[in-house]
CSV table of C-alpha atoms in Angstrom, one decimal:
chain,number,residue,atom,x,y,z
A,7,UNK,CA,76.7,27.8,66.2
A,8,UNK,CA,80.0,26.0,66.7
A,9,UNK,CA,79.7,22.2,67.2
A,10,UNK,CA,82.0,20.2,69.4
A,11,UNK,CA,81.3,16.6,68.6
A,12,UNK,CA,78.0,15.2,69.8
A,13,UNK,CA,76.8,18.4,71.5
A,14,UNK,CA,76.6,22.1,71.0
A,15,UNK,CA,79.1,24.3,72.7
A,16,UNK,CA,76.1,26.4,73.8
A,17,UNK,CA,75.2,23.5,76.1
A,18,UNK,CA,78.4,24.0,78.0
A,19,UNK,CA,78.0,25.3,81.5
A,20,UNK,CA,80.8,26.8,83.5
A,21,UNK,CA,81.1,26.8,87.2
A,22,UNK,CA,83.8,28.1,89.6
A,23,UNK,CA,82.0,27.3,92.9
A,24,UNK,CA,83.1,24.1,94.5
A,25,UNK,CA,80.6,21.5,95.7
A,26,UNK,CA,81.3,18.6,98.1
A,27,UNK,CA,80.1,16.3,95.3
A,28,UNK,CA,83.1,17.5,93.2
A,29,UNK,CA,85.5,15.3,95.1
A,30,UNK,CA,83.7,12.1,93.9
A,31,UNK,CA,83.3,13.5,90.3
A,32,UNK,CA,87.0,14.5,90.1
A,33,UNK,CA,88.1,11.1,91.2
A,34,UNK,CA,86.0,9.6,88.4
A,35,UNK,CA,87.3,12.0,85.8
A,36,UNK,CA,90.9,11.4,86.8
A,37,UNK,CA,90.5,7.6,87.0
A,38,UNK,CA,88.7,7.6,83.6
A,39,UNK,CA,91.8,9.0,81.9
A,40,UNK,CA,93.7,5.8,82.8
A,41,UNK,CA,96.8,8.0,83.2
A,42,UNK,CA,97.1,8.5,86.9
A,43,UNK,CA,97.9,6.2,89.8
A,44,UNK,CA,95.6,5.9,92.8
A,45,UNK,CA,98.0,8.1,94.8
A,46,UNK,CA,97.8,10.9,92.2
A,47,UNK,CA,94.1,10.7,92.1
A,48,UNK,CA,94.1,11.1,95.9
A,49,UNK,CA,96.3,14.2,95.6
A,50,UNK,CA,93.8,15.7,93.1
A,51,UNK,CA,90.9,15.0,95.5
A,52,UNK,CA,92.8,16.5,98.4
A,53,UNK,CA,93.1,19.8,96.6
A,54,UNK,CA,89.3,19.9,96.4
A,55,UNK,CA,89.0,19.0,100.0
A,56,UNK,CA,91.5,21.7,101.0
A,57,UNK,CA,89.5,24.2,99.0
A,58,UNK,CA,86.2,23.2,100.6
A,59,UNK,CA,87.8,23.5,104.1
A,60,UNK,CA,89.7,26.8,103.6
A,61,UNK,CA,88.0,28.6,100.7
A,62,UNK,CA,90.1,30.9,98.5
A,63,UNK,CA,92.7,31.1,101.2
A,64,UNK,CA,93.6,27.5,100.2
A,65,UNK,CA,95.2,29.0,97.1
A,66,UNK,CA,93.4,26.5,94.9
A,67,UNK,CA,91.0,27.7,92.3
A,68,UNK,CA,88.8,25.6,90.0
A,69,UNK,CA,86.9,25.9,86.7
A,70,UNK,CA,84.4,23.1,86.1
A,71,UNK,CA,83.0,22.4,82.7
A,72,UNK,CA,79.6,20.8,82.5
A,73,UNK,CA,78.5,19.4,79.2
A,74,UNK,CA,75.3,17.4,78.5
A,75,UNK,CA,74.6,17.8,82.3
A,76,UNK,CA,77.8,16.0,83.3
A,77,UNK,CA,80.9,17.3,84.9
A,78,UNK,CA,83.1,16.6,81.9
A,79,UNK,CA,86.3,18.5,82.6
A,80,UNK,CA,88.0,20.7,85.1
A,81,UNK,CA,91.1,22.7,85.9
A,82,UNK,CA,92.7,23.4,89.3
A,83,UNK,CA,95.1,26.3,89.5
A,84,UNK,CA,96.4,29.0,91.8
A,85,UNK,CA,98.9,31.7,92.5
A,86,UNK,CA,102.3,30.5,93.6
A,87,UNK,CA,103.1,31.8,97.1
A,88,UNK,CA,106.1,34.0,97.2
A,89,UNK,CA,105.8,35.1,93.6
A,90,UNK,CA,104.5,38.4,92.1
A,91,UNK,CA,102.3,37.0,89.4
A,92,UNK,CA,103.2,33.3,88.7
A,93,UNK,CA,100.5,30.7,88.7
A,94,UNK,CA,100.6,26.9,88.7
A,95,UNK,CA,98.1,24.8,86.7
A,96,UNK,CA,97.9,21.9,89.0
A,97,UNK,CA,95.4,19.8,87.1
A,98,UNK,CA,93.6,19.7,83.8
A,99,UNK,CA,91.5,16.6,83.1
A,100,UNK,CA,88.8,15.8,80.6
A,101,UNK,CA,86.4,12.8,81.3
A,102,UNK,CA,87.4,10.0,79.0
A,103,UNK,CA,84.2,9.9,77.0
A,104,UNK,CA,84.4,13.6,76.3
A,105,UNK,CA,87.9,13.6,74.9
A,106,UNK,CA,89.0,14.3,71.4
A,107,UNK,CA,86.4,17.1,70.9
A,108,UNK,CA,88.5,20.1,71.7
A,109,UNK,CA,87.1,20.6,75.2
A,110,UNK,CA,90.6,20.7,76.7
A,111,UNK,CA,91.6,23.6,74.6
A,112,UNK,CA,88.4,25.6,75.4
A,113,UNK,CA,88.8,24.9,79.1
A,114,UNK,CA,92.5,25.8,79.1
A,115,UNK,CA,91.8,29.1,77.3
A,116,UNK,CA,89.0,29.9,79.8
A,117,UNK,CA,91.4,29.1,82.6
A,118,UNK,CA,94.1,31.4,81.1
A,119,UNK,CA,91.7,34.3,80.9
A,120,UNK,CA,90.7,33.7,84.5
A,121,UNK,CA,94.3,33.7,85.6
A,122,UNK,CA,94.9,36.9,83.7
A,123,UNK,CA,91.9,38.5,85.4
A,124,UNK,CA,93.4,37.4,88.8
A,125,UNK,CA,96.6,39.3,88.0
A,126,UNK,CA,98.6,36.3,86.7
A,127,UNK,CA,101.3,36.8,84.0
A,128,UNK,CA,103.0,33.4,83.9
A,129,UNK,CA,101.5,29.9,84.0
A,130,UNK,CA,103.6,26.9,84.9
A,131,UNK,CA,102.7,23.3,84.2
A,132,UNK,CA,104.7,20.4,85.3
A,133,UNK,CA,104.6,17.1,83.5
A,134,UNK,CA,106.5,13.8,83.1
A,135,UNK,CA,108.9,12.9,80.3
A,136,UNK,CA,107.3,9.5,79.9
A,137,UNK,CA,106.1,8.5,76.4
A,138,UNK,CA,102.6,8.2,77.9
A,139,UNK,CA,102.5,12.0,78.1
A,140,UNK,CA,103.5,12.8,74.5
A,141,UNK,CA,99.9,13.7,73.6
A,142,UNK,CA,99.7,15.9,76.7
A,143,UNK,CA,103.0,17.7,75.9
A,144,UNK,CA,101.9,18.2,72.3
A,145,UNK,CA,98.7,19.7,73.6
A,146,UNK,CA,100.5,22.1,75.9
A,147,UNK,CA,102.9,23.1,73.1
A,148,UNK,CA,100.1,23.7,70.7
A,149,UNK,CA,98.6,26.0,73.3
A,150,UNK,CA,101.7,28.1,73.4
A,151,UNK,CA,103.5,26.6,76.4
A,152,UNK,CA,107.2,25.9,76.1
A,153,UNK,CA,109.4,23.5,78.0
A,154,UNK,CA,111.7,25.8,80.1
A,155,UNK,CA,113.4,23.3,82.4
A,156,UNK,CA,114.0,19.6,82.8
A,157,UNK,CA,114.8,17.9,86.1
A,158,UNK,CA,116.4,14.6,85.3
A,159,UNK,CA,115.1,11.5,87.1
A,160,UNK,CA,112.8,13.6,89.2
A,161,UNK,CA,109.9,11.2,89.4
A,162,UNK,CA,112.1,8.1,89.2
A,163,UNK,CA,115.1,6.9,87.2
A,164,UNK,CA,114.6,7.9,83.5
A,165,UNK,CA,111.4,9.7,84.4
A,166,UNK,CA,112.2,13.5,84.2
A,167,UNK,CA,110.0,16.4,85.3
A,168,UNK,CA,109.5,18.9,82.4
A,169,UNK,CA,108.4,22.4,83.4
A,170,UNK,CA,106.3,24.3,80.9
A,171,UNK,CA,105.6,28.0,81.0
A,172,UNK,CA,103.4,30.4,79.1
A,173,UNK,CA,103.7,34.1,79.5
A,174,UNK,CA,100.4,35.9,79.3
A,175,UNK,CA,100.4,39.0,77.2
A,176,UNK,CA,99.0,41.6,79.5
A,177,UNK,CA,97.0,44.0,77.2
B,20,UNK,CA,137.0,18.3,120.6
B,21,UNK,CA,136.1,20.4,117.6
B,22,UNK,CA,135.2,24.0,118.4
B,23,UNK,CA,132.5,25.9,116.5
B,24,UNK,CA,133.0,29.5,117.6
B,25,UNK,CA,132.0,30.4,121.1
B,26,UNK,CA,130.7,26.9,122.1
B,27,UNK,CA,131.7,23.3,121.8
B,28,UNK,CA,130.0,21.1,119.2
B,29,UNK,CA,129.4,18.7,122.1
B,30,UNK,CA,126.9,21.1,123.4
B,31,UNK,CA,124.7,20.8,120.3
B,32,UNK,CA,121.4,19.0,120.9
B,33,UNK,CA,119.4,17.6,118.0
B,34,UNK,CA,115.7,17.2,118.0
B,35,UNK,CA,113.2,15.9,115.4
B,36,UNK,CA,110.0,16.1,117.5
B,37,UNK,CA,108.0,19.2,116.8
B,38,UNK,CA,106.8,21.4,119.8
B,39,UNK,CA,104.0,24.0,119.6
B,40,UNK,CA,106.6,26.5,120.8
B,41,UNK,CA,108.6,25.9,117.6
B,42,UNK,CA,106.3,28.1,115.6
B,43,UNK,CA,107.3,31.2,117.5
B,44,UNK,CA,111.0,30.2,117.5
B,45,UNK,CA,111.0,29.6,113.8
B,46,UNK,CA,109.4,32.9,113.1
B,47,UNK,CA,112.2,34.5,115.2
B,48,UNK,CA,115.0,32.6,113.4
B,49,UNK,CA,113.6,33.4,110.0
B,50,UNK,CA,113.0,37.1,110.8
B,51,UNK,CA,116.5,37.3,112.4
B,52,UNK,CA,118.1,36.5,109.0
B,53,UNK,CA,116.7,39.7,107.5
B,54,UNK,CA,116.3,37.8,104.3
B,55,UNK,CA,112.6,36.9,104.2
B,56,UNK,CA,109.4,38.9,103.9
B,57,UNK,CA,106.6,38.6,106.4
B,58,UNK,CA,104.7,36.4,103.9
B,59,UNK,CA,107.6,34.0,103.6
B,60,UNK,CA,108.0,33.9,107.4
B,61,UNK,CA,104.3,33.0,107.6
B,62,UNK,CA,104.7,30.2,105.0
B,63,UNK,CA,107.6,28.7,107.1
B,64,UNK,CA,105.4,28.9,110.2
B,65,UNK,CA,102.5,27.3,108.4
B,66,UNK,CA,104.6,24.2,107.7
B,67,UNK,CA,105.2,23.7,111.4
B,68,UNK,CA,101.5,24.2,112.0
B,69,UNK,CA,100.6,21.7,109.4
B,70,UNK,CA,103.0,19.2,110.9
B,71,UNK,CA,101.6,19.7,114.4
B,72,UNK,CA,98.1,19.1,113.0
B,73,UNK,CA,98.7,16.1,110.8
B,74,UNK,CA,101.9,14.5,112.0
B,75,UNK,CA,104.2,12.7,109.5
B,76,UNK,CA,101.3,12.5,107.1
B,77,UNK,CA,101.8,16.3,106.6
B,78,UNK,CA,104.9,15.3,104.5
B,79,UNK,CA,106.9,17.9,106.5
B,80,UNK,CA,109.9,16.7,108.6
B,81,UNK,CA,112.2,18.8,110.7
B,82,UNK,CA,115.6,18.8,112.3
B,83,UNK,CA,116.1,21.3,115.1
B,84,UNK,CA,119.5,22.2,116.3
B,85,UNK,CA,119.8,23.6,119.8
B,86,UNK,CA,123.1,25.2,120.9
B,87,UNK,CA,123.8,26.9,124.1
B,88,UNK,CA,120.2,26.0,125.1
B,89,UNK,CA,118.7,28.0,122.2
B,90,UNK,CA,117.0,26.8,119.1
B,91,UNK,CA,119.7,28.0,116.8
B,92,UNK,CA,118.9,26.5,113.4
B,93,UNK,CA,116.5,24.2,111.7
B,94,UNK,CA,115.7,22.4,108.4
B,95,UNK,CA,112.3,21.5,107.0
B,96,UNK,CA,112.2,18.9,104.3
B,97,UNK,CA,110.1,16.0,103.0
B,98,UNK,CA,109.5,13.5,100.3
B,99,UNK,CA,107.9,15.0,97.1
B,100,UNK,CA,104.5,13.4,96.5
B,101,UNK,CA,104.4,11.4,93.2
B,102,UNK,CA,108.1,10.8,93.1
B,103,UNK,CA,110.0,7.6,93.9
B,104,UNK,CA,112.8,9.0,96.1
B,105,UNK,CA,113.0,12.8,95.5
B,106,UNK,CA,113.0,15.1,98.5
B,107,UNK,CA,112.5,18.9,98.8
B,108,UNK,CA,114.5,20.9,101.3
B,109,UNK,CA,111.9,23.5,102.0
B,110,UNK,CA,113.8,25.6,104.6
B,111,UNK,CA,117.2,25.8,106.2
B,112,UNK,CA,117.8,28.7,108.5
B,113,UNK,CA,120.3,29.6,111.1
B,114,UNK,CA,119.6,32.2,113.8
B,115,UNK,CA,121.5,35.4,113.0
B,116,UNK,CA,123.8,35.4,116.1
B,117,UNK,CA,124.8,31.8,115.4
B,118,UNK,CA,125.9,32.3,111.8
B,119,UNK,CA,129.4,32.1,110.4
B,120,UNK,CA,130.3,29.2,112.7
B,121,UNK,CA,129.7,26.3,110.3
B,122,UNK,CA,126.4,25.3,111.9
B,123,UNK,CA,124.6,25.4,108.5
B,124,UNK,CA,127.0,22.9,107.1
B,125,UNK,CA,126.7,20.5,110.0
B,126,UNK,CA,122.9,20.8,110.0
B,127,UNK,CA,122.7,20.2,106.2
B,128,UNK,CA,124.8,17.1,106.4
B,129,UNK,CA,122.7,15.8,109.3
B,130,UNK,CA,119.6,16.5,107.2
B,131,UNK,CA,121.1,14.7,104.1
B,132,UNK,CA,121.8,11.6,106.3
B,133,UNK,CA,118.3,11.7,107.6
B,134,UNK,CA,116.8,11.9,104.1
B,135,UNK,CA,119.0,9.0,103.0
B,136,UNK,CA,117.8,7.0,105.9
B,137,UNK,CA,114.2,7.7,104.7
B,138,UNK,CA,115.0,6.3,101.3
B,139,UNK,CA,115.7,9.6,99.5
B,140,UNK,CA,118.1,9.7,96.7
B,141,UNK,CA,117.8,13.3,95.4
B,142,UNK,CA,117.4,16.5,97.2
B,143,UNK,CA,116.0,19.6,95.6
B,144,UNK,CA,116.4,23.2,96.9
B,145,UNK,CA,114.8,26.2,95.2
B,146,UNK,CA,116.3,29.6,95.6
B,147,UNK,CA,116.2,33.1,94.0
B,148,UNK,CA,118.7,34.5,91.5
B,149,UNK,CA,118.8,37.8,93.5
B,150,UNK,CA,122.2,39.0,94.5
B,151,UNK,CA,121.1,38.8,98.1
B,152,UNK,CA,121.2,35.0,97.8
B,153,UNK,CA,124.8,34.8,96.4
B,154,UNK,CA,126.2,33.6,99.8
B,155,UNK,CA,123.3,31.1,100.0
B,156,UNK,CA,124.0,29.8,96.5
B,157,UNK,CA,127.7,29.6,97.3
B,158,UNK,CA,126.9,27.6,100.4
B,159,UNK,CA,124.7,25.1,98.4
B,160,UNK,CA,127.4,24.7,95.7
B,161,UNK,CA,130.1,24.1,98.3
B,162,UNK,CA,127.9,21.4,99.8
B,163,UNK,CA,127.7,19.6,96.4
B,164,UNK,CA,124.4,21.0,95.0
B,165,UNK,CA,124.3,22.0,91.4
B,166,UNK,CA,122.0,24.4,89.6
B,167,UNK,CA,120.0,22.1,87.3
B,168,UNK,CA,117.3,24.5,86.1
B,169,UNK,CA,116.4,28.2,85.9
B,170,UNK,CA,112.9,29.5,85.6
B,171,UNK,CA,113.2,33.1,84.3
B,172,UNK,CA,111.3,35.8,86.1
B,173,UNK,CA,109.6,33.2,88.2
B,174,UNK,CA,109.4,35.3,91.4
B,175,UNK,CA,109.1,38.7,89.7
B,176,UNK,CA,110.6,40.4,86.7
B,177,UNK,CA,114.4,39.7,86.7
B,178,UNK,CA,114.0,37.5,89.8
B,179,UNK,CA,114.5,33.9,88.6
B,180,UNK,CA,114.0,30.6,90.4
B,181,UNK,CA,117.1,28.4,90.5
B,182,UNK,CA,116.6,24.8,91.2
B,183,UNK,CA,119.5,23.0,92.9
B,184,UNK,CA,119.8,19.3,93.1
B,185,UNK,CA,122.2,16.9,94.9
B,186,UNK,CA,122.2,13.2,94.2
B,187,UNK,CA,122.9,11.1,97.3
B,188,UNK,CA,125.3,8.3,96.8
B,189,UNK,CA,123.5,5.3,98.2
B,190,UNK,CA,126.1,3.1,99.7
């Protein structure tokens, strides 16, 4: 029985269905990270809203991770329109008081398996070059993502967009 | 009085308002190019639909070019959420029987001026590495866009995404 900090991994519940209450929970998770602006938080919430309205046709898919009966982390991802098998990972966020316990890694691996099962072969993640994101970038690199492209000054002067990619080994 | 092929440039009408009839017209323009799949055509039409539903809050802006009383070309563009002043040019298309007369260049320049007036300082265009797009890429390069990044196999094996950018000189 593997242990992830204060609770057993056997207590983790996975959910892919979206509930209207997720919008509020996701806002909380994203705000708790202290990383994102109010605008960015609204963008994350809009993706849930879009999914609730349009279902799978929205192109947005979610994996929710519940630990100790709390929504503790989630990913939002989907196939990139116009591509054969490329997926975007739009969001991965872990609630602040659940961080540092390896949940992000478990969640990302679960998400990669799901993407593979949906026919995906490449996963793209976009992030910022700001120092604030060094731990985030280290995390992606440790999980096998490599920085394939840099768009200089994309977000604002001296704030580049870095595009990471991971090729899934179809077995 | 400059002449652009069979009609005078003085006959060109510009329009930024979106009409419900534009969905049908845009489908025709895009299909007439012979470049795009049915799926891609539907994506282009959806952006018009989204704009009709949500107005400027959709994030999609358009410039329509009417020549000889026909909708002959259009661009769709908008600010990239989460960036200070970066814009995407989502679509530029010229109706097949109006091509080769320099309308694309005039339309793109008009669009760049509009983006500048909206506070934009960088314009991104994404395109495919397929040979079919060589004239398209030559056109962007002639207009001052440079290929900043390549995402290998993005669209499908051996079909890369090329990201072009042009920095607007704010005067």
